[in-house]
Coordinates of C-alpha atoms in Angstrom, one line a residue:
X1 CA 113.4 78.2 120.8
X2 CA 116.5 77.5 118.6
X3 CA 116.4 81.0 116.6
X4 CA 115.7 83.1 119.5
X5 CA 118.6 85.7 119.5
X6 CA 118.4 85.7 115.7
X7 CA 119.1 89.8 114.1
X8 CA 117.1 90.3 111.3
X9 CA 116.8 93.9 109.6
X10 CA 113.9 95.2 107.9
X11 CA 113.7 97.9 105.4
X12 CA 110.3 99.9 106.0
X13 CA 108.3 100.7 108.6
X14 CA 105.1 100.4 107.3
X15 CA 102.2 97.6 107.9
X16 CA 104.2 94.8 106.5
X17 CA 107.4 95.5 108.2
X18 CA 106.1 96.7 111.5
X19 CA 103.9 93.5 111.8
X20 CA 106.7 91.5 110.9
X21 CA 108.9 93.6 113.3
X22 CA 106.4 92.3 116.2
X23 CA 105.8 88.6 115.4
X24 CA 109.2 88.2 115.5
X25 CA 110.1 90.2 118.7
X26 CA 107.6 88.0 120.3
X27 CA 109.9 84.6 119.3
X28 CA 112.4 86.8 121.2
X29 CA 114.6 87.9 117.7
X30 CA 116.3 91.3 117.5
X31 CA 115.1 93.4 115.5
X32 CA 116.0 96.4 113.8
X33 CA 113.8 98.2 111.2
X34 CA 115.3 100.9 108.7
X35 CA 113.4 104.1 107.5
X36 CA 114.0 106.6 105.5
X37 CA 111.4 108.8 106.7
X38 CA 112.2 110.7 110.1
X39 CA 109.3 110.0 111.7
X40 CA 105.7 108.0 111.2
X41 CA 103.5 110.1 109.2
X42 CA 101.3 108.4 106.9
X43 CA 99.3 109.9 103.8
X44 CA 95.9 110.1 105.8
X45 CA 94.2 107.6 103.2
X46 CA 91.7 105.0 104.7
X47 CA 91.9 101.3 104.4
X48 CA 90.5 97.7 104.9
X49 CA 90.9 94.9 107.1
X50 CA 89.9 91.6 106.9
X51 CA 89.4 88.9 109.0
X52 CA 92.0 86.9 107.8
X53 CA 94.1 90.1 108.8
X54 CA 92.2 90.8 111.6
X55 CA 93.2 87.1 113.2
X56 CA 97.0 87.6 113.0
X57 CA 96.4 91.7 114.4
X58 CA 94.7 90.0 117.5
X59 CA 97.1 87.3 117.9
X60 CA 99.9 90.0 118.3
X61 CA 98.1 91.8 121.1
X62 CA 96.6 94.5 119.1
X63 CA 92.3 93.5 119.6
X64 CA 91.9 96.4 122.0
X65 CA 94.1 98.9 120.2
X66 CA 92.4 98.5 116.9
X67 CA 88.8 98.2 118.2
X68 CA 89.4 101.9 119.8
X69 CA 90.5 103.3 117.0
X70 CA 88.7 101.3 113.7
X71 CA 85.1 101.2 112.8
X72 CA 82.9 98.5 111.6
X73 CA 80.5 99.3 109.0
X74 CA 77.3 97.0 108.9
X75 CA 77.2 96.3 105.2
X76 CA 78.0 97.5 101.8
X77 CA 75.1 99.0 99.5
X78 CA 75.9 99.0 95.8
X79 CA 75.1 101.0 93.2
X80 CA 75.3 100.6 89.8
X81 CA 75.6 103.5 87.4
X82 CA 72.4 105.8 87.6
X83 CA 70.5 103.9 90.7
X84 CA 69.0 105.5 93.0
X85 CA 68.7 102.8 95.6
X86 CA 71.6 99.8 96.2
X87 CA 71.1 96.9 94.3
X88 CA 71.6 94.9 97.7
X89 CA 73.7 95.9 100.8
X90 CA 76.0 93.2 101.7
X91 CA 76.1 92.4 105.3
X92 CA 78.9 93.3 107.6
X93 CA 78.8 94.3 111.4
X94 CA 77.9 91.7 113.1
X95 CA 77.0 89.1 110.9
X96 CA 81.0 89.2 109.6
X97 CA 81.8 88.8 113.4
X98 CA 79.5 86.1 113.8
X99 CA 80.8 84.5 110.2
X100 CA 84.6 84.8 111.2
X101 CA 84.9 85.2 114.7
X102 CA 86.7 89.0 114.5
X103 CA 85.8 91.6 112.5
X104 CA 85.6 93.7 109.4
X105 CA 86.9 96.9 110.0
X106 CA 88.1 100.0 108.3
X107 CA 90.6 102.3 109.4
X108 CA 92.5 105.2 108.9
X109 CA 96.1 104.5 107.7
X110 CA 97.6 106.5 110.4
X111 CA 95.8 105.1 113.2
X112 CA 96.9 101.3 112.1
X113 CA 100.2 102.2 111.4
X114 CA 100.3 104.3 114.8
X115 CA 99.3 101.4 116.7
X116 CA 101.6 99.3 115.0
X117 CA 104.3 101.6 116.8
X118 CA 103.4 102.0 119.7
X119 CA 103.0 97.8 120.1
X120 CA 106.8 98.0 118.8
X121 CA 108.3 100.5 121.1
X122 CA 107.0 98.4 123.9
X123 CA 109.8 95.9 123.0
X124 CA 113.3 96.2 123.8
X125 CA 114.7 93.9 121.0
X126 CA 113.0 96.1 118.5
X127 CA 114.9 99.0 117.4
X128 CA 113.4 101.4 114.6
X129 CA 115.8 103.9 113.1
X130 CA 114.1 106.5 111.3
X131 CA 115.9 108.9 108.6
X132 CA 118.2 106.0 107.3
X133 CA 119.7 107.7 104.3
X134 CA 120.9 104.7 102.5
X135 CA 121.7 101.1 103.2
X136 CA 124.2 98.4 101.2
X137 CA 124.5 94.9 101.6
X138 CA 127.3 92.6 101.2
X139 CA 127.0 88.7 101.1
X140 CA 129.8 86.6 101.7
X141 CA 130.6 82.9 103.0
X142 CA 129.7 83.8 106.4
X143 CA 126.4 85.6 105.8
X144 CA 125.6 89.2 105.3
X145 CA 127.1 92.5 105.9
X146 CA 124.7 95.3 106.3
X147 CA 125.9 99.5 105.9
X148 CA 123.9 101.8 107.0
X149 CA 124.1 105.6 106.6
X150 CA 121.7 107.5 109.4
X151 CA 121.1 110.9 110.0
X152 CA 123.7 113.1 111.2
X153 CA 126.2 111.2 109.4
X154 CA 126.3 108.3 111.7
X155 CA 126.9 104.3 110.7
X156 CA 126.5 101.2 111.5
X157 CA 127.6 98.2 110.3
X158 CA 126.1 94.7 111.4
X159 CA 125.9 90.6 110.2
X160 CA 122.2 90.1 110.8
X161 CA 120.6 86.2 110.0
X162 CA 118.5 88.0 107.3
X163 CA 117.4 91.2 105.7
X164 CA 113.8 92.0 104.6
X165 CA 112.7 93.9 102.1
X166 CA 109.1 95.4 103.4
X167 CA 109.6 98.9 101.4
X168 CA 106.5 98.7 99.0
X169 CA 105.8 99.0 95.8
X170 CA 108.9 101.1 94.4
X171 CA 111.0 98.5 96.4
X172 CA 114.9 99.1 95.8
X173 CA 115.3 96.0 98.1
X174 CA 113.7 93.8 95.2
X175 CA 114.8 96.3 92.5
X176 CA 118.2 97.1 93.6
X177 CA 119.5 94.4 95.9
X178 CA 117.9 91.1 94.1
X179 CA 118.0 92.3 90.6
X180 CA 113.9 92.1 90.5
X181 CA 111.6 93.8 87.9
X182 CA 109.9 97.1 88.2
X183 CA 106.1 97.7 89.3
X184 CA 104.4 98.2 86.2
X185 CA 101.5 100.8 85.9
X186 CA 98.0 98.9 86.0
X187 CA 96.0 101.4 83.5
X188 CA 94.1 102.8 86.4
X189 CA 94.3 105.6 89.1
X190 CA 93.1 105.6 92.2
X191 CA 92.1 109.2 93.5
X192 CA 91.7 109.8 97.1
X193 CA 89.5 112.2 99.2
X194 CA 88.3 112.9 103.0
X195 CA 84.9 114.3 103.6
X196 CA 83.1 115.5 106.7
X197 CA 80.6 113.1 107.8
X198 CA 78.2 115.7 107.6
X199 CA 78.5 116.3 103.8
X200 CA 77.4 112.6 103.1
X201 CA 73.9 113.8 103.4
X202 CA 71.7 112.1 100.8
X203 CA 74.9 111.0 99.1
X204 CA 76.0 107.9 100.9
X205 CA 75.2 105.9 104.6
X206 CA 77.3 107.4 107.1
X207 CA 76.9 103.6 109.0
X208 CA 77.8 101.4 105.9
X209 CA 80.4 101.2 103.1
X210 CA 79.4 102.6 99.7
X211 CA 80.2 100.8 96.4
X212 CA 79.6 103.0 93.1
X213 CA 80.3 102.1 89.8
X214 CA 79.7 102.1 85.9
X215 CA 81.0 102.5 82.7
X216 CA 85.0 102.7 83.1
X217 CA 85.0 103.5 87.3
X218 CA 83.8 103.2 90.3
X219 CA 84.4 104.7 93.8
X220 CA 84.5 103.3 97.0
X221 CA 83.3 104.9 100.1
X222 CA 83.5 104.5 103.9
X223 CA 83.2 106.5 107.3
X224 CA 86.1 106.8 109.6
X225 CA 83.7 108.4 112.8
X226 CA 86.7 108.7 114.7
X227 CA 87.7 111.6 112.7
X228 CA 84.6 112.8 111.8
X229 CA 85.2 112.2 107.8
X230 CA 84.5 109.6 105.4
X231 CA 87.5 108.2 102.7
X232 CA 86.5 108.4 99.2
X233 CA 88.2 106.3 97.0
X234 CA 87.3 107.3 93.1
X235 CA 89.3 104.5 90.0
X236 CA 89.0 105.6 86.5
X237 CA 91.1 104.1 83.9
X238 CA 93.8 107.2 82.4
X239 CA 96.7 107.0 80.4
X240 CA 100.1 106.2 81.3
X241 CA 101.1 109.5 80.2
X242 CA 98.3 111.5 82.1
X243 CA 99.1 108.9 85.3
X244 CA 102.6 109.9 86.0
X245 CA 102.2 113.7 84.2
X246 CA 104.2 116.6 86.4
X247 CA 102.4 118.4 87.8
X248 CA 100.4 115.5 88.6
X249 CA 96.4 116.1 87.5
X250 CA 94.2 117.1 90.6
X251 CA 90.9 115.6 88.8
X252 CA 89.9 112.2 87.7
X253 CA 88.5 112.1 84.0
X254 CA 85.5 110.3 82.4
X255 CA 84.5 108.9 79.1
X256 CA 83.3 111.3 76.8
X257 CA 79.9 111.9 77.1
X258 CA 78.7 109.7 80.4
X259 CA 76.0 111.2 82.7
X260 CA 76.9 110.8 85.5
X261 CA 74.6 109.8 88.0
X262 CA 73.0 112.4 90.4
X263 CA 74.8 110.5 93.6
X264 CA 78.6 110.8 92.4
X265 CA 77.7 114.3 90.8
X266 CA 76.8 115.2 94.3
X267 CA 80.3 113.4 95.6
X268 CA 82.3 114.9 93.1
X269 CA 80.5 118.4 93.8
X270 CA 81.4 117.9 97.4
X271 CA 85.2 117.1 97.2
X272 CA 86.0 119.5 94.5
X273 CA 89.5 119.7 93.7
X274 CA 90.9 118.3 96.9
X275 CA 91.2 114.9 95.5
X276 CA 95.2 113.2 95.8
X277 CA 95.9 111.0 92.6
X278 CA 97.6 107.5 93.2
X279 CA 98.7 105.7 90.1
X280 CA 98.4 101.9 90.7
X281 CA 100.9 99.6 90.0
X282 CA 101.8 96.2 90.2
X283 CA 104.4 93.8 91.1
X284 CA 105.2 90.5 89.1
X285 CA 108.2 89.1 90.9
X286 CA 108.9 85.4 90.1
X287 CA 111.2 84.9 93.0
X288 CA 110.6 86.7 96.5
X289 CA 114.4 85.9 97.6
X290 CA 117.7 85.2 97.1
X291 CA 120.1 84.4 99.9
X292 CA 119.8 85.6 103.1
X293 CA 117.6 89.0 101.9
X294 CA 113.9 88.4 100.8
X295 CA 110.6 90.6 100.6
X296 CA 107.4 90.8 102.1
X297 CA 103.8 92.7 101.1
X298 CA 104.1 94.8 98.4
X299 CA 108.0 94.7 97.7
X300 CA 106.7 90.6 97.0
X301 CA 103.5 91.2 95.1
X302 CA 101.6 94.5 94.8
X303 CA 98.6 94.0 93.2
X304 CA 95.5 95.9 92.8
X305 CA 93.3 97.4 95.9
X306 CA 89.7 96.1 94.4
X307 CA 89.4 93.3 97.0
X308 CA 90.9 95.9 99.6
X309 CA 93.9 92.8 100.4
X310 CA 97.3 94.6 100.1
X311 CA 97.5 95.2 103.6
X312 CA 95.9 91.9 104.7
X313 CA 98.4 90.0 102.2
X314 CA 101.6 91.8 103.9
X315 CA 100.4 91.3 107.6
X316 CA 99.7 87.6 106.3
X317 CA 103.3 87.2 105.2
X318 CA 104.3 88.7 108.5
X319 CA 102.6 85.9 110.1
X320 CA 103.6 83.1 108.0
X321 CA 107.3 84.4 107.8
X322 CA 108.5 85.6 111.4
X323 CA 108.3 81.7 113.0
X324 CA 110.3 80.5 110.0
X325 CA 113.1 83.1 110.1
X326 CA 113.1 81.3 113.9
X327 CA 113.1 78.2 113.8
X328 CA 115.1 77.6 109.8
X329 CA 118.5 76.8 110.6
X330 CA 119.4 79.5 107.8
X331 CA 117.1 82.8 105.9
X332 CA 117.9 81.2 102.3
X333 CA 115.8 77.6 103.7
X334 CA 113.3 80.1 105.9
X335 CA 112.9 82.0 102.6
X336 CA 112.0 79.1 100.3
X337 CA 109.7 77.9 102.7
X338 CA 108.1 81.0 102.8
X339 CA 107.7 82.0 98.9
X340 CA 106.1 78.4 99.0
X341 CA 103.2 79.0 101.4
X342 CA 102.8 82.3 99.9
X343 CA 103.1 82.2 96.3
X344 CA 99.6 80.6 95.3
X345 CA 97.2 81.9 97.6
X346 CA 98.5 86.1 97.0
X347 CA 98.5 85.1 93.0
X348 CA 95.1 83.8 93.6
X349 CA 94.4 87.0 95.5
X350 CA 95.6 89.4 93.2
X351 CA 93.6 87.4 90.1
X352 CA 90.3 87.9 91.9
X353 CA 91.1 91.8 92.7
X354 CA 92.0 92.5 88.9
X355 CA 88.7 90.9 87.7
X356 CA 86.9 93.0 90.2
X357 CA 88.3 96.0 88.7
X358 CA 87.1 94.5 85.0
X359 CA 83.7 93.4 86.5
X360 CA 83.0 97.3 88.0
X361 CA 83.7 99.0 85.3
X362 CA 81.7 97.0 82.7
X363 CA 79.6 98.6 79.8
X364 CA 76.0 98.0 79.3
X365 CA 74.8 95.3 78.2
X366 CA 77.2 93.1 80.1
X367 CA 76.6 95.3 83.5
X368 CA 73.1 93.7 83.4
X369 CA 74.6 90.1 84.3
X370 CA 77.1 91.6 86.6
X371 CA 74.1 93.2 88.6
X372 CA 71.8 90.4 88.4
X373 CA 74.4 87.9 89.7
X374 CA 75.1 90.3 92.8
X375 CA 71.2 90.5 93.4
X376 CA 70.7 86.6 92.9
X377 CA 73.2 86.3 95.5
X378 CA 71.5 88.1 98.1
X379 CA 73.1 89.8 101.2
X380 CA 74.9 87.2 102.5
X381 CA 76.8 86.1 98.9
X382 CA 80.0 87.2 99.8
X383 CA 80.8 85.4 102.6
X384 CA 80.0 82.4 100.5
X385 CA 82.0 83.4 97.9
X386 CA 85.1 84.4 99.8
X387 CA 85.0 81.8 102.4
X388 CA 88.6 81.1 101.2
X389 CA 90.0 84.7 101.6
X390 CA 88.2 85.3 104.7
X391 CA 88.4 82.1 107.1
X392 CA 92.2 81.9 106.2
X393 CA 94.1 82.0 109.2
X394 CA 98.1 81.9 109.0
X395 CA 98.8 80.2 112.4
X396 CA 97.4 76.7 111.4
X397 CA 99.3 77.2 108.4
X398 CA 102.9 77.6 109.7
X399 CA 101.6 74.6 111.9
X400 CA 100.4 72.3 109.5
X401 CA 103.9 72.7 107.7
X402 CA 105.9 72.7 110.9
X403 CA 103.9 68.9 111.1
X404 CA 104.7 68.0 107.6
X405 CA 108.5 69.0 108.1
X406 CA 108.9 66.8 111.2
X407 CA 106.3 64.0 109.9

């Protein structure tokens, strides 16, 4: 393949860049991933994937991997504010298997990102270099000149075919290196808890995701058996002020005067004041690239987690991305291509997650049609409705534009 030999740097090692890291060791590229962190050690905070995500994981090697360490819940019951029994429990399990050919399956952060690792250490053309201090970037008429400070004060200096930016939401590749806008706070917080299995008696399933919500929140919750606990996931709406106070606040508030229901007083008696606050942002960023450098995941478009997509959206970008940095015959042309079977589909995505947000946290009266359009649609709605997200898979893609480009 004509790109094979390519260097291209990444800065993060988190889902988006290690995914990308893979796909593109796998064309045979070199490549080198910057981190400013010494090691892997992820905030142990639970998350989603997909099938859409879920195809691109498999294609990279990883089925056997994530199927040891993810579980798969069989549906999701619902709750709206004060019911004692779900509204309907969406179907998962098997049925999404049988849907989508792979599965639905939660994990915890770590394990994903650990075997993310692991798959990359297995490579010889991928080099991770953890407790990067700082790296600049100089473009010139022959490329790109990359400086980088490591640990124990030593340097290195390289002309890589590209640079990209996979490091998040605060990302100083967009911010600092393409002149990009800052994430800009949502109006929610997302608070974050692990429970023992065992103290989901008579609160929640321990073999099914949870959905809980009402009148300005709802929470989110799901077992991880391979640890014993089950992730929590509580999103009120708070002030910017309270958001980003120092210290930072250690409980999530309500409206004045709401009952809560007997269910999430139970949950909130049962995590206490163990709960880690996460102020959600997003990204707006026009333009994903400039030059050789461009972003991925979160540095690209950060949006909110109420369709549970971040990760899926960066490990889609990974897939759609790493053939084009490979077979472009420059990172500016790979780039544009990119941002253009990108763009549409993660604004699409991040649309649909916002209205979530505004359709869980409705006030009675207009709760009442939210919960009798999720009962009309019966158990098997969802995979109806997001048919789109779902069967998406991001190797036709790059194919079908590979066959327009020589067509």
């Amino acid at each position: 393949m004509a790109g094979q030999g390519r260097t291209i740097y990444i800065a993060g090692a988190g889902i988006a860049g290690l995914t990308l890291a893979l796909a593109l060791a796998k064309f045979g590229a070199t490549v080198v991933v910057l981190e400013k962190r010494r090691r892997i050690d992820e905030f142990g905070a639970g998350l989603q994937i997909s099938p859409n995500a879920r195809r691109v994981l498999d294609r990279l090697g990883l089925d056997r991997a994530l199927s040891s360490v993810g579980f798969e819940p069989e549906g999701i019951d619902i709750y709206p504010h004060g019911a004692t029994r779900p509204l309907t429990t969406l179907r998962l399990g098997q049925a999404a298997r049988d849907r989508f050919g792979v599965p639905y399956a939660v994990f915890h952060r770590r394990d994903l990102i650990e075997v993310l690792h692991k798959a990359c250490k297995r490579f010889a053309n991928i080099d991770i270099v953890f407790g990067v201090n700082r790296f600049n970037v100089a473009t010139h008429a022959r490329g790109m000149t990359v400086l980088v400070d490591e640990s124990g004060g030593r340097a290195r200096e390289a002309r890589p075919f590209a640079l990209v930016g996979a490091d998040g939401v605060r990302s100083t590749t967009r911010t600092g290196l393409l002149g990009g806008p800052d994430a800009v706070y949502s109006g929610y917080v997302g608070w974050r808890a692990l429970l023992p299995l065992t103290a989901l008696e008579g609160i929640a399933a321990t073999d099914r995701t949870s959905l809980m919500y009402g009148p300005g929140f709802h929470a989110v919750v799901y077992p991880l058996p391979r640890h014993g606990n089950a992730n929590v996931a509580l999103f009120t709406r708070e002030p910017e002020a309270r958001a980003f106070a120092e210290p930072a606040p250690h409980m999530p508030s309500f409206r004045r005067r709401l009952v809560l229901s007997q269910r999430l007083q139970a949950l909130m008696a049962a995590i206490g004041d163990t709960w880690t606050h996460w102020p959600l942002s997003f990204v707006a960023a026009r333009q994903w690239h400039a030059g050789p450098i461009g972003l991925i995941g979160d540095a690209a478009h950060a949006m909110l987690p109420f369709q549970a997509q971040g990760a899926a959206m960066a490990i889609e970008d990974a897939a759609i991305l790493a053939p084009l940095l490979i077979t472009e015959p420059d990172a500016e042309t790979a780039f544009r291509r990119y941002e253009g079977l990108r763009q549409a589909r993660t604004r699409r995505v991040a649309r649909v997650s916002a209205a979530n947000g505004r359709a869980f946290h409705l006030e009675w009266p207009l709760s009442l049609g939210r919960d009798a359009v999720i009962a009309m649609q019966g158990p098997l709605g969802h995979f109806r409705r997001l048919a789109w997200l779902y069967d998406y898979d991001a190797a036709p893609e790059i194919e079908r534009y590979s066959a327009r480009k020589t067509g």
